[in-house]
Amino acid sequence: MIRSIWSNFKFELTSRKKFVAPYVYGFVIFAFMFFIVCSAGGAFKGVNITFGLGQKVFVNSPYAINLYYGLMSIFGVLIIAPIFGQAVCKDYEAKFDQIVLSAPVSRTGFYLGRFFGSTLVCTLIFLGLGIGHALASAMPFVQRSLFTAPSLNSYLLPYLTLIIPNIIIFGSISFAVGTISKKMSSVYITSILSFMGYLFASTLTRDIEKKTLRALADPFGVNALGRLTEYWSVAEKNSRLLSLTGPLLWNRVLWLGVSLVFLGVALVYAQRDRKVKIKSEKKNIVHSALSRKASVDFSTCMSFDLRSRLKLFWSQVLFEAKGSVKNIYFLCLTFAGILFVFFLSGQSGKIFGTETYPITYKILETTSGSFGTFLLIIIIFYTGELIWRDRQSRLNQIIDAMPLPTWIMGLAKFAALQLIIIALLSIVGLCGILIQTAEGYTHYELVQVFRTLFTLEWPHYFIFSSLVFAIHTLVNDKVYGHGFSVICLIGLIFLPSMGFDHVLYVFGAGDSHVEYSDMNGYGPFLARIRALQLYWGLAAGILLNVVYLFWFRGVDDNWSVRVSEAKARFVGPARFVLYVLALGFIAQGSYVFYNTNVVNEYHLPSQNEKNQLYYETTFKHDYDQKPQLSIVAVHADVDLYPKKLKVAANFVYTFENKTSGAVGEIFIKLPVRKKYVSFAFDREAKLDRDDVQVDVQIYRFTSPVHVGETVSLVYKVDYGYQGFQNDETATALAGNGTFINNSSYFPTFGYDERGELSSDKLRAQYGLKPKARVASINDVNARRWNYLTGHDADWIDFETTVSTDSDQIAIAPGYLQKEWVDGDRHFFHYKMDEKILNFYSYLSARYEVARDHWNDVKIEIYYNKGHEYNLASMMEASKQGLSYFTENFGPYQSKQFRIVEFPRYNTFAQSFPNTVPFSEAIGFIAKVDPKNPKDLDYPYYVTAHELAHQWWGHQVVGANVQGATLLSETLAQYSALMVMEKKFGREKMERFLSEERDGYLVARSQEEKTEQPLVMNENQQYIHYNKGSIVMFALKEEIGEKSLNAAIRKFLESYRYQKPPYVTSLDFVATLKANIDPKFHDLIDDMLTKITFYDNRIEDHTVKSEADGTYAVELKILGRKLYVDEHGDEIDAKMNQEFEISAKDKDDKLIFAKRYPLVSGTNSITIRTKEKPQSISLDALGIWIDRNRGDNKVTL
């Protein structure tokens, strides 16, 4: 048998050398990897392809190389499958199997030789990954700062852990399927299902407790790789080699075991010396063809008028469609897709593990979105099947000789594909309704279902399928047709990231994306979509004309012959149709260009970067630190026109010179083009500079504004959406749900460094030095401004009159002074009775209003009808929050608190003075099950958090330096957690904190610059939100809630409504230390001023039953504390603090909890419980950040 294996191994290698496909595969892999690495390495301006590496992870680091190899191996299955499949199917497809297998050779040796030969061929092909990566890394045009010293092990180890195992795994599966079915179609389907397996594993569960399950379920090992490295720091990713340990090891063992099973099945099946009766497709087609011939009247067939041809065309369409739908492979793909849809419906839309109600648009996004991947694959696969079915069954010459017009032969197959797509979309719609019904939701919006699936989704697939049909027709090779179609699909996905993002040349771009909102319906998206559907629909028509011209009939596939035939067909109707389509395409393209480039502005990504560069290099030196006027009052008349998507406003800004010297000019950044705005000062000023490139105007006063003097500026804007944009649809102005703020269409004053290039990678490309996110905490000048309102204002007087359509309610900060209706306009006059930050918003919609009160504070929730689900929770959070915050921190400064819903185009809530705009997507449709211990009432949490900002942000606001968000976001997090703990108890807090800890640890591994301690954080959300929650809860547990709150209250009282210089987080730390027992000062430093981790673990345990009926549990605990320095390196630190040790019984009920001191090194502790414990946990709440929580718990 060894000789048989060796001879067939050599034969496989020799035969492969003669084919061009392996060389093409290798070149494609090499070229793709080369381009990806060059792009990630900063070789191309305006190109941003990183695969989520972040800017601090070296492109050739061990982690990056593993990630690139792993992702490429997913697409590599499209190469692995045909190579292994052809190794066993080629003899059967060539009808050579009887001769080959009749030779006196070992069947096992025959198949194993081919298997090993295919394995080596694939391995050689995938060497292109390493060669492409290494070569690109050595190119002189990449940024050397993004690369580290190359390591041979970094390139070789991923082959042993990912590439070669994946070749064996998917090669075995393809080999087995090919051996059993003897058809390449089965192998292709298997490769598709393998890819689907990865998607399934990636969405298997969103629960953080089941990440390991998701890692094991992924046959490619990419999720296992992610699980192994998800908490690695940037420093570890840059230096640490990945080894076969943990989830990656078990994943490889599991799937290699599965592959051995498949290979074993294939070898056993090959030993069977019997004929397998398989109904050939040829017989089916001949039988169907004969049946049709027998059932059609001969005289009718001889008629060639238009009616007969259309009837014949429809008959051919039905025949092709039925042949595909009845195919077992089609049924398998469809069934897999439906299963995927039903499974994903239970996973999508979750926030903190909590589901949303299955409202129609959410279900459609889930079902059509997830099924969309299947549809694209079905289009690519079945286009090849439809075109090549006749040729594979060797009936093509008979059919080609029939008196059928060529246009019927090609277009009937295309139309059949469209019938299949429509049928599948119908199934998707039905699945969505079944999902809604199963969840007890019966508000079926069938019109929305129809419009979304058949007027938005289907045209997109129609357009894409025309491209695939044209590719298959022109290439005239099934395998290459599939290959080029996949390459085109990948190219269309990556083109925008490569800087090619205009809808005029990215095929099919922007023809289906729409964000449906319950508040605003399809909103402004449809006009853009319809224009692009027509544009690309005409392009699809041109491609179908090309399909007709180059449709292959006969036996001579020489390209010159095909061109001659195309010229012969390009007469009469074909010529006329193509000219009409081409003229329509050009005309519609002109219309699209007019909207995207004339009515609206279009910039290449590189041009946007250049504009930021120009802004910084032109204005920073002269204006960044230049003294300027400050806004002290705003009086605004704002007219919103929801139906016209327009805003007209008249602002009167009052400025005061609060500097130490005279100010002679004012720097204005326009929100829109200058033709929509005008300025008028109450003193003489001339336009000194008008820079249209970056919309900056600088006015110089004839006489300078002296210290203490005021200036009034009247600003007028009249702006509405016109046409549509290239890259996105503006949504701030909406037919129902307008939400704008003071930076949307209103000017900002003074140089704003947020307009600079922030990416260090991009800055290096343009020769700029790295840029700090925010000013240093020790920057005295930066303390002149707070971090919320920028450089142009702090506390202001505010009054506004806002009007909207008569059937809508307009909301702005302030108390309602007057409300009236004049014609079709509804007016509201609001005025604040105290100063607020220069931070305000306007909202307008057809609202329902829920009202309540807490003491003398009015509470109002403005919501869209039908979104009543969580109003009670929001209202309770408002009351409990007002009560807790007032009692513990200080009085609430307003007489009202309002929550105002806005459309889901943005998914956040934001706290303005006494008003909180709240997205419909993050609370109003949450489906919270109070009985489910895993569900978190996040509408309650978000409400409490945003209410807390009325203290932390609107009473105390930090300077525009490092650590500012500790004083707003972290303290708002802590405040919300205290209210939540009172409401839901510690078990829910354990769940919430685990989510926060996971979010922090994952995000820190993707840090773009430098991780900072909490006190120095630079508006890094994973620090001030996620880590902030854990740190503040830990301080509360150690110091005590009352003591900590008393110190926080002292801080607020000391800095409430402070004027420049603004408070910093160092002042907060100083206040804590001044008001808290000194024994906690080291803890405060560990939590706030340092990056501290713990690596504690329970190493051993024994359980003894005592004579008195109690249980003694002896624990051996290893204690370890670590500090992380500015380079990301970990340093051991001395530990001596208390940790909670708890026990639960078999029903997961807490039966014991007590704090014990732990020191660095080994600790021996004995706990005694009255009931028999089932599990012991060290720090069950997880308030001491430990990257490996698995060894903090033992099951007894």
Short mmCIF file of C-alpha atoms in Angstrom, two decimals, residues 59-72 154-155 157-159 162 222 225 242:
data_model
loop_
_atom_site.label_atom_id
_atom_site.label_comp_id
_atom_site.label_asym_id
_atom_site.label_seq_id
_atom_site.Cartn_x
_atom_site.Cartn_y
_atom_site.Cartn_z
CA VAL A 59 1.52 44.78 10.89
CA ASN A 60 4.11 41.96 11.03
CA SER A 61 3.64 41.13 14.70
CA PRO A 62 2.92 37.49 15.61
CA TYR A 63 -0.70 38.34 16.38
CA ALA A 64 -1.24 40.23 13.10
CA ILE A 65 0.27 37.46 10.99
CA ASN A 66 -1.95 34.87 12.69
CA LEU A 67 -5.00 37.06 12.14
CA TYR A 68 -4.21 37.58 8.45
CA TYR A 69 -3.53 33.88 7.90
CA GLY A 70 -6.71 32.88 9.73
CA LEU A 71 -8.96 35.23 7.80
CA MET A 72 -7.39 34.26 4.49
CA SER A 154 6.04 34.44 13.43
CA TYR A 155 5.60 33.34 9.81
CA LEU A 157 3.95 28.87 13.41
CA PRO A 158 0.60 29.97 11.88
CA TYR A 159 1.11 27.35 9.18
CA LEU A 162 -3.99 27.35 11.29
CA VAL A 222 -10.37 32.08 13.85
CA LEU A 225 -7.62 32.51 17.98
CA LEU A 242 0.85 32.18 19.63
#
